[in-house]
């Protein structure tokens, strides 16, 4: 396959088109605007629909409407824009609708900055709207992995009938790397057993709904959903383990922070420090089994994030608090450097004051 040098945001858009996305609804916000702009140029030519909504709230509800007919639909935004979409994402989860949301994170809270950050972790994994529900959350760390994750996210969203999110950040969205794209999807999952796609007088109406005024009925729906979530937690986790076979210090990091941390781990190894990297590719479900495997020989964990430490509680819970967990992070749009992470590893190894 031919390789192309592409910006992350544009690669995400092209990957979505090739994955069979037929409807994109969005609203411009930095640092993801190139994704929407690319869709504006390409969707009509590829037989799809692009619409710039009047707001983020409108965009996610358009995704809900399109997804209810069975087509692959998506939206993208950056941190404050995703907050506005939270209610609609909850409605999608409550309606058992698949769809893809891409969050190219920026600094916060509030309007914050337009620089890269990872401060939406808790929102994505624990509080993506009101009610009892989860969404699938993926955390790629390169432009190529973002491309590969788009198809995976669409497929799993369809399989489990739930929203999926790709949690990227401004660094990944704006950087350029060589990528290869899969061939365009020609067949997609059949959704005629539930989608509101026209009954042709051959079946009962399919009704897409998230409102259940009968309390026991709503409870039953929520419990059924959580049975599905349990299967997902058992079967759909994924992570990269780097130099963890004998690692005494395991660095946990995802996305752009993992790229920085991998360089630091490599440098630590050159200095004789038994360091390793655990990079979750799925943030929900969190890869607990994989982290326990990565830390079999560890005496300490160092959590590195572009936030104030939002993943650290999941790391502690996954390891049942059997290991001390230290934290190093930069926030507000500041990107940690390999030298800074290496210095923290050396401190834990007793090699620096």
GROMACS .gro file of C-alpha atoms in nm:
model
  353
    1UNK     CA    1   0.000   0.000   0.000
    2UNK     CA    2   0.115   0.352  -0.081
    3UNK     CA    3   0.236   0.564   0.209
    4UNK     CA    4   0.123   0.924   0.248
    5UNK     CA    5   0.262   1.202   0.465
    6UNK     CA    6  -0.041   1.342   0.644
    7UNK     CA    7  -0.138   1.555   0.940
    8UNK     CA    8  -0.307   1.358   1.214
    9UNK     CA    9  -0.642   1.536   1.192
   10UNK     CA   10  -0.666   1.484   0.816
   11UNK     CA   11  -0.558   1.121   0.848
   12UNK     CA   12  -0.838   1.062   1.098
   13UNK     CA   13  -1.089   1.204   0.852
   14UNK     CA   14  -0.964   0.998   0.557
   15UNK     CA   15  -0.963   0.684   0.772
   16UNK     CA   16  -1.324   0.747   0.873
   17UNK     CA   17  -1.434   0.781   0.511
   18UNK     CA   18  -1.259   0.455   0.423
   19UNK     CA   19  -1.421   0.288   0.724
   20UNK     CA   20  -1.763   0.359   0.577
   21UNK     CA   21  -1.859   0.681   0.755
   22UNK     CA   22  -2.147   0.835   0.560
   23UNK     CA   23  -2.242   1.127   0.785
   24UNK     CA   24  -2.019   1.380   0.957
   25UNK     CA   25  -2.163   1.656   1.173
   26UNK     CA   26  -1.929   1.899   1.343
   27UNK     CA   27  -1.843   2.248   1.453
   28UNK     CA   28  -1.500   2.410   1.421
   29UNK     CA   29  -1.272   2.432   1.724
   30UNK     CA   30  -0.894   2.429   1.753
   31UNK     CA   31  -0.694   2.201   1.746
   32UNK     CA   32  -0.922   1.965   1.548
   33UNK     CA   33  -1.052   2.204   1.281
   34UNK     CA   34  -0.852   2.042   0.999
   35UNK     CA   35  -1.053   1.724   1.051
   36UNK     CA   36  -1.380   1.905   0.983
   37UNK     CA   37  -1.228   2.097   0.691
   38UNK     CA   38  -1.106   1.773   0.532
   39UNK     CA   39  -1.449   1.618   0.571
   40UNK     CA   40  -1.607   1.924   0.409
   41UNK     CA   41  -1.393   1.862   0.098
   42UNK     CA   42  -1.417   1.484   0.083
   43UNK     CA   43  -1.752   1.363   0.213
   44UNK     CA   44  -1.972   1.464  -0.081
   45UNK     CA   45  -1.721   1.322  -0.331
   46UNK     CA   46  -1.722   0.991  -0.141
   47UNK     CA   47  -2.102   0.967  -0.135
   48UNK     CA   48  -2.148   1.094   0.218
   49UNK     CA   49  -2.293   1.396   0.393
   50UNK     CA   50  -2.102   1.678   0.564
   51UNK     CA   51  -2.287   1.935   0.767
   52UNK     CA   52  -2.144   2.210   0.985
   53UNK     CA   53  -2.400   2.237   1.262
   54UNK     CA   54  -2.494   2.556   1.440
   55UNK     CA   55  -2.338   2.423   1.762
   56UNK     CA   56  -2.172   2.122   1.917
   57UNK     CA   57  -2.504   2.032   2.081
   58UNK     CA   58  -2.674   2.022   1.743
   59UNK     CA   59  -2.390   1.820   1.590
   60UNK     CA   60  -2.407   1.532   1.838
   61UNK     CA   61  -2.785   1.513   1.810
   62UNK     CA   62  -2.751   1.493   1.432
   63UNK     CA   63  -2.513   1.200   1.487
   64UNK     CA   64  -2.782   1.041   1.705
   65UNK     CA   65  -3.041   1.085   1.432
   66UNK     CA   66  -2.822   0.948   1.155
   67UNK     CA   67  -2.699   0.656   1.367
   68UNK     CA   68  -3.060   0.560   1.441
   69UNK     CA   69  -3.109   0.486   1.070
   70UNK     CA   70  -2.815   0.245   1.072
   71UNK     CA   71  -2.552   0.448   0.888
   72UNK     CA   72  -2.204   0.507   1.023
   73UNK     CA   73  -2.197   0.859   1.166
   74UNK     CA   74  -1.940   1.060   1.355
   75UNK     CA   75  -1.844   1.395   1.499
   76UNK     CA   76  -1.522   1.549   1.620
   77UNK     CA   77  -1.432   1.832   1.853
   78UNK     CA   78  -1.187   1.948   2.116
   79UNK     CA   79  -1.230   1.953   2.491
   80UNK     CA   80  -1.492   2.226   2.561
   81UNK     CA   81  -1.681   2.120   2.250
   82UNK     CA   82  -1.697   1.761   2.373
   83UNK     CA   83  -1.837   1.884   2.704
   84UNK     CA   84  -2.127   2.035   2.509
   85UNK     CA   85  -2.182   1.700   2.336
   86UNK     CA   86  -2.200   1.506   2.664
   87UNK     CA   87  -2.580   1.511   2.692
   88UNK     CA   88  -2.621   1.381   2.337
   89UNK     CA   89  -2.364   1.107   2.397
   90UNK     CA   90  -2.565   0.998   2.701
   91UNK     CA   91  -2.879   0.993   2.483
   92UNK     CA   92  -2.696   0.774   2.230
   93UNK     CA   93  -2.585   0.534   2.503
   94UNK     CA   94  -2.941   0.527   2.639
   95UNK     CA   95  -3.072   0.452   2.290
   96UNK     CA   96  -2.810   0.179   2.229
   97UNK     CA   97  -2.675   0.361   1.925
   98UNK     CA   98  -2.326   0.321   1.778
   99UNK     CA   99  -2.130   0.624   1.666
  100UNK     CA  100  -1.781   0.772   1.675
  101UNK     CA  101  -1.671   1.081   1.865
  102UNK     CA  102  -1.316   1.212   1.822
  103UNK     CA  103  -1.172   1.439   2.090
  104UNK     CA  104  -0.848   1.615   1.995
  105UNK     CA  105  -0.780   1.746   2.345
  106UNK     CA  106  -0.661   2.093   2.439
  107UNK     CA  107  -0.570   2.255   2.769
  108UNK     CA  108  -0.840   2.329   3.024
  109UNK     CA  109  -1.050   2.384   3.226
  110UNK     CA  110  -1.276   2.641   3.066
  111UNK     CA  111  -1.157   2.769   2.732
  112UNK     CA  112  -0.804   2.705   2.859
  113UNK     CA  113  -0.557   2.701   2.572
  114UNK     CA  114  -0.533   2.554   2.224
  115UNK     CA  115  -0.219   2.358   2.318
  116UNK     CA  116  -0.210   1.977   2.361
  117UNK     CA  117  -0.330   1.825   2.688
  118UNK     CA  118  -0.471   1.502   2.831
  119UNK     CA  119  -0.701   1.651   3.090
  120UNK     CA  120  -1.020   1.493   2.952
  121UNK     CA  121  -0.935   1.140   3.070
  122UNK     CA  122  -1.177   1.138   3.361
  123UNK     CA  123  -1.454   1.284   3.148
  124UNK     CA  124  -1.409   1.024   2.874
  125UNK     CA  125  -1.368   0.719   3.097
  126UNK     CA  126  -1.583   0.797   3.401
  127UNK     CA  127  -1.821   1.086   3.334
  128UNK     CA  128  -1.914   1.116   2.967
  129UNK     CA  129  -2.263   1.237   3.048
  130UNK     CA  130  -2.533   1.164   3.306
  131UNK     CA  131  -2.661   0.821   3.399
  132UNK     CA  132  -2.523   0.467   3.430
  133UNK     CA  133  -2.332   0.397   3.109
  134UNK     CA  134  -1.990   0.359   2.951
  135UNK     CA  135  -1.845   0.439   2.611
  136UNK     CA  136  -1.552   0.270   2.441
  137UNK     CA  137  -1.243   0.490   2.468
  138UNK     CA  138  -0.931   0.439   2.255
  139UNK     CA  139  -0.596   0.617   2.298
  140UNK     CA  140  -0.368   0.594   1.991
  141UNK     CA  141  -0.016   0.736   2.010
  142UNK     CA  142   0.078   0.791   1.645
  143UNK     CA  143  -0.086   0.908   1.324
  144UNK     CA  144  -0.077   0.552   1.186
  145UNK     CA  145  -0.236   0.415   1.501
  146UNK     CA  146  -0.507   0.681   1.482
  147UNK     CA  147  -0.584   0.562   1.128
  148UNK     CA  148  -0.600   0.199   1.240
  149UNK     CA  149  -0.812   0.284   1.544
  150UNK     CA  150  -1.086   0.456   1.345
  151UNK     CA  151  -1.199   0.134   1.177
  152UNK     CA  152  -1.166  -0.059   1.504
  153UNK     CA  153  -1.373   0.200   1.690
  154UNK     CA  154  -1.651   0.196   1.430
  155UNK     CA  155  -1.656  -0.185   1.425
  156UNK     CA  156  -1.672  -0.223   1.802
  157UNK     CA  157  -1.932   0.052   1.834
  158UNK     CA  158  -2.149  -0.141   1.586
  159UNK     CA  159  -2.080  -0.476   1.753
  160UNK     CA  160  -2.182  -0.359   2.099
  161UNK     CA  161  -2.429  -0.086   1.995
  162UNK     CA  162  -2.267   0.191   2.195
  163UNK     CA  163  -2.073   0.513   2.130
  164UNK     CA  164  -1.696   0.498   2.089
  165UNK     CA  165  -1.443   0.776   2.139
  166UNK     CA  166  -1.092   0.825   2.009
  167UNK     CA  167  -0.913   1.032   2.272
  168UNK     CA  168  -0.629   1.207   2.089
  169UNK     CA  169  -0.471   1.545   2.165
  170UNK     CA  170  -0.345   1.852   1.986
  171UNK     CA  171   0.003   1.707   1.944
  172UNK     CA  172  -0.121   1.398   1.758
  173UNK     CA  173  -0.378   1.597   1.563
  174UNK     CA  174  -0.129   1.852   1.435
  175UNK     CA  175   0.179   1.634   1.376
  176UNK     CA  176   0.262   1.487   1.035
  177UNK     CA  177   0.377   1.126   0.989
  178UNK     CA  178   0.378   0.875   0.703
  179UNK     CA  179   0.069   0.653   0.703
  180UNK     CA  180  -0.088   0.378   0.499
  181UNK     CA  181  -0.464   0.348   0.468
  182UNK     CA  182  -0.675   0.033   0.441
  183UNK     CA  183  -0.885  -0.029   0.135
  184UNK     CA  184  -1.231   0.133   0.160
  185UNK     CA  185  -1.493  -0.082   0.329
  186UNK     CA  186  -1.744  -0.223   0.083
  187UNK     CA  187  -1.956  -0.420   0.330
  188UNK     CA  188  -2.073  -0.305   0.671
  189UNK     CA  189  -2.267  -0.478   0.950
  190UNK     CA  190  -2.637  -0.534   0.888
  191UNK     CA  191  -2.842  -0.325   1.132
  192UNK     CA  192  -3.186  -0.393   0.988
  193UNK     CA  193  -3.289  -0.583   1.302
  194UNK     CA  194  -3.298  -0.258   1.504
  195UNK     CA  195  -3.239   0.048   1.284
  196UNK     CA  196  -3.516   0.291   1.192
  197UNK     CA  197  -3.447   0.251   0.823
  198UNK     CA  198  -3.796   0.196   0.683
  199UNK     CA  199  -4.011  -0.114   0.734
  200UNK     CA  200  -4.175  -0.141   0.387
  201UNK     CA  201  -4.481  -0.285   0.564
  202UNK     CA  202  -4.284  -0.603   0.632
  203UNK     CA  203  -4.222  -0.568   1.006
  204UNK     CA  204  -4.315  -0.368   1.313
  205UNK     CA  205  -4.178  -0.019   1.356
  206UNK     CA  206  -3.832   0.012   1.510
  207UNK     CA  207  -3.841   0.281   1.774
  208UNK     CA  208  -3.519   0.451   1.889
  209UNK     CA  209  -3.569   0.580   2.240
  210UNK     CA  210  -3.387   0.660   2.564
  211UNK     CA  211  -3.693   0.757   2.770
  212UNK     CA  212  -3.839   0.492   3.000
  213UNK     CA  213  -4.094   0.627   3.247
  214UNK     CA  214  -4.148   0.282   3.395
  215UNK     CA  215  -3.872   0.250   3.659
  216UNK     CA  216  -3.839  -0.133   3.653
  217UNK     CA  217  -3.816  -0.127   3.273
  218UNK     CA  218  -3.537   0.132   3.280
  219UNK     CA  219  -3.357  -0.068   3.549
  220UNK     CA  220  -3.376  -0.379   3.330
  221UNK     CA  221  -3.237  -0.188   3.031
  222UNK     CA  222  -2.945  -0.052   3.235
  223UNK     CA  223  -2.865  -0.395   3.382
  224UNK     CA  224  -2.872  -0.552   3.035
  225UNK     CA  225  -2.627  -0.287   2.918
  226UNK     CA  226  -2.392  -0.359   3.206
  227UNK     CA  227  -2.391  -0.730   3.118
  228UNK     CA  228  -2.262  -0.618   2.779
  229UNK     CA  229  -2.004  -0.395   2.946
  230UNK     CA  230  -1.878  -0.689   3.152
  231UNK     CA  231  -1.814  -0.885   2.832
  232UNK     CA  232  -1.630  -0.586   2.687
  233UNK     CA  233  -1.411  -0.552   2.996
  234UNK     CA  234  -1.319  -0.919   2.968
  235UNK     CA  235  -1.249  -0.933   2.594
  236UNK     CA  236  -1.173  -0.590   2.448
  237UNK     CA  237  -0.876  -0.455   2.648
  238UNK     CA  238  -0.550  -0.374   2.472
  239UNK     CA  239  -0.211  -0.237   2.572
  240UNK     CA  240   0.151  -0.212   2.461
  241UNK     CA  241   0.420  -0.347   2.694
  242UNK     CA  242   0.771  -0.218   2.622
  243UNK     CA  243   1.073  -0.361   2.806
  244UNK     CA  244   0.849  -0.487   3.086
  245UNK     CA  245   0.984  -0.844   3.101
  246UNK     CA  246   1.219  -0.761   3.391
  247UNK     CA  247   1.118  -0.401   3.462
  248UNK     CA  248   1.159  -0.283   3.820
  249UNK     CA  249   1.017   0.061   3.741
  250UNK     CA  250   0.717   0.063   3.509
  251UNK     CA  251   0.610   0.390   3.351
  252UNK     CA  252   0.238   0.413   3.271
  253UNK     CA  253   0.144   0.661   2.999
  254UNK     CA  254  -0.094   0.685   2.703
  255UNK     CA  255  -0.114   0.881   2.380
  256UNK     CA  256   0.144   1.155   2.326
  257UNK     CA  257   0.282   1.112   2.680
  258UNK     CA  258   0.367   0.752   2.596
  259UNK     CA  259   0.583   0.863   2.303
  260UNK     CA  260   0.784   1.084   2.538
  261UNK     CA  261   0.798   0.815   2.805
  262UNK     CA  262   0.918   0.549   2.562
  263UNK     CA  263   1.222   0.760   2.478
  264UNK     CA  264   1.287   0.807   2.850
  265UNK     CA  265   1.261   0.433   2.918
  266UNK     CA  266   1.504   0.359   2.634
  267UNK     CA  267   1.749   0.612   2.779
  268UNK     CA  268   1.709   0.462   3.126
  269UNK     CA  269   1.788   0.117   2.991
  270UNK     CA  270   2.110   0.252   2.842
  271UNK     CA  271   2.202   0.366   3.192
  272UNK     CA  272   2.140   0.022   3.336
  273UNK     CA  273   1.804   0.104   3.495
  274UNK     CA  274   1.545  -0.170   3.451
  275UNK     CA  275   1.262   0.049   3.334
  276UNK     CA  276   0.962  -0.044   3.120
  277UNK     CA  277   0.659   0.122   2.964
  278UNK     CA  278   0.296   0.020   2.994
  279UNK     CA  279   0.078   0.201   2.739
  280UNK     CA  280  -0.297   0.140   2.752
  281UNK     CA  281  -0.451   0.148   2.405
  282UNK     CA  282  -0.799   0.115   2.551
  283UNK     CA  283  -0.876   0.358   2.832
  284UNK     CA  284  -1.223   0.211   2.879
  285UNK     CA  285  -1.215  -0.074   2.930
  286UNK     CA  286  -0.889  -0.020   3.120
  287UNK     CA  287  -0.643  -0.306   3.056
  288UNK     CA  288  -0.609  -0.431   3.413
  289UNK     CA  289  -0.480  -0.778   3.330
  290UNK     CA  290  -0.215  -0.638   3.100
  291UNK     CA  291  -0.095  -0.392   3.367
  292UNK     CA  292  -0.066  -0.669   3.624
  293UNK     CA  293   0.143  -0.864   3.374
  294UNK     CA  294   0.364  -0.562   3.303
  295UNK     CA  295   0.432  -0.503   3.673
  296UNK     CA  296   0.507  -0.863   3.778
  297UNK     CA  297   0.867  -0.776   3.868
  298UNK     CA  298   0.816  -0.409   3.945
  299UNK     CA  299   0.877  -0.236   4.275
  300UNK     CA  300   0.743   0.103   4.165
  301UNK     CA  301   0.513   0.261   3.906
  302UNK     CA  302   0.561   0.607   3.757
  303UNK     CA  303   0.248   0.753   3.598
  304UNK     CA  304   0.320   1.018   3.332
  305UNK     CA  305   0.044   1.234   3.186
  306UNK     CA  306  -0.025   1.571   3.030
  307UNK     CA  307  -0.264   1.642   3.316
  308UNK     CA  308  -0.262   1.658   3.695
  309UNK     CA  309  -0.283   1.280   3.719
  310UNK     CA  310  -0.626   1.165   3.606
  311UNK     CA  311  -0.527   0.807   3.515
  312UNK     CA  312  -0.341   0.740   3.839
  313UNK     CA  313  -0.645   0.607   4.026
  314UNK     CA  314  -0.715   0.352   3.752
  315UNK     CA  315  -0.350   0.242   3.771
  316UNK     CA  316  -0.376   0.197   4.148
  317UNK     CA  317  -0.706   0.009   4.125
  318UNK     CA  318  -0.580  -0.218   3.847
  319UNK     CA  319  -0.282  -0.323   4.059
  320UNK     CA  320  -0.494  -0.340   4.378
  321UNK     CA  321  -0.265  -0.080   4.537
  322UNK     CA  322   0.010  -0.341   4.581
  323UNK     CA  323   0.278  -0.108   4.443
  324UNK     CA  324   0.363   0.255   4.518
  325UNK     CA  325   0.261   0.485   4.233
  326UNK     CA  326   0.441   0.814   4.176
  327UNK     CA  327   0.328   1.081   3.936
  328UNK     CA  328   0.491   1.321   3.696
  329UNK     CA  329   0.285   1.544   3.473
  330UNK     CA  330   0.270   1.871   3.286
  331UNK     CA  331  -0.058   2.046   3.224
  332UNK     CA  332  -0.212   2.352   3.066
  333UNK     CA  333  -0.070   2.262   2.726
  334UNK     CA  334   0.290   2.202   2.836
  335UNK     CA  335   0.438   1.882   2.690
  336UNK     CA  336   0.675   1.680   2.913
  337UNK     CA  337   1.020   1.606   2.771
  338UNK     CA  338   1.205   1.273   2.768
  339UNK     CA  339   1.475   1.431   2.987
  340UNK     CA  340   1.218   1.526   3.251
  341UNK     CA  341   1.068   1.176   3.258
  342UNK     CA  342   1.416   1.019   3.268
  343UNK     CA  343   1.503   1.235   3.568
  344UNK     CA  344   1.195   1.104   3.751
  345UNK     CA  345   1.292   0.744   3.666
  346UNK     CA  346   1.643   0.806   3.797
  347UNK     CA  347   1.505   0.944   4.123
  348UNK     CA  348   1.302   0.630   4.176
  349UNK     CA  349   1.606   0.417   4.090
  350UNK     CA  350   1.815   0.609   4.345
  351UNK     CA  351   2.040   0.751   4.079
  352UNK     CA  352   1.973   1.118   4.138
  353UNK     CA  353   1.928   1.353   4.429
   0.00000   0.00000   0.00000
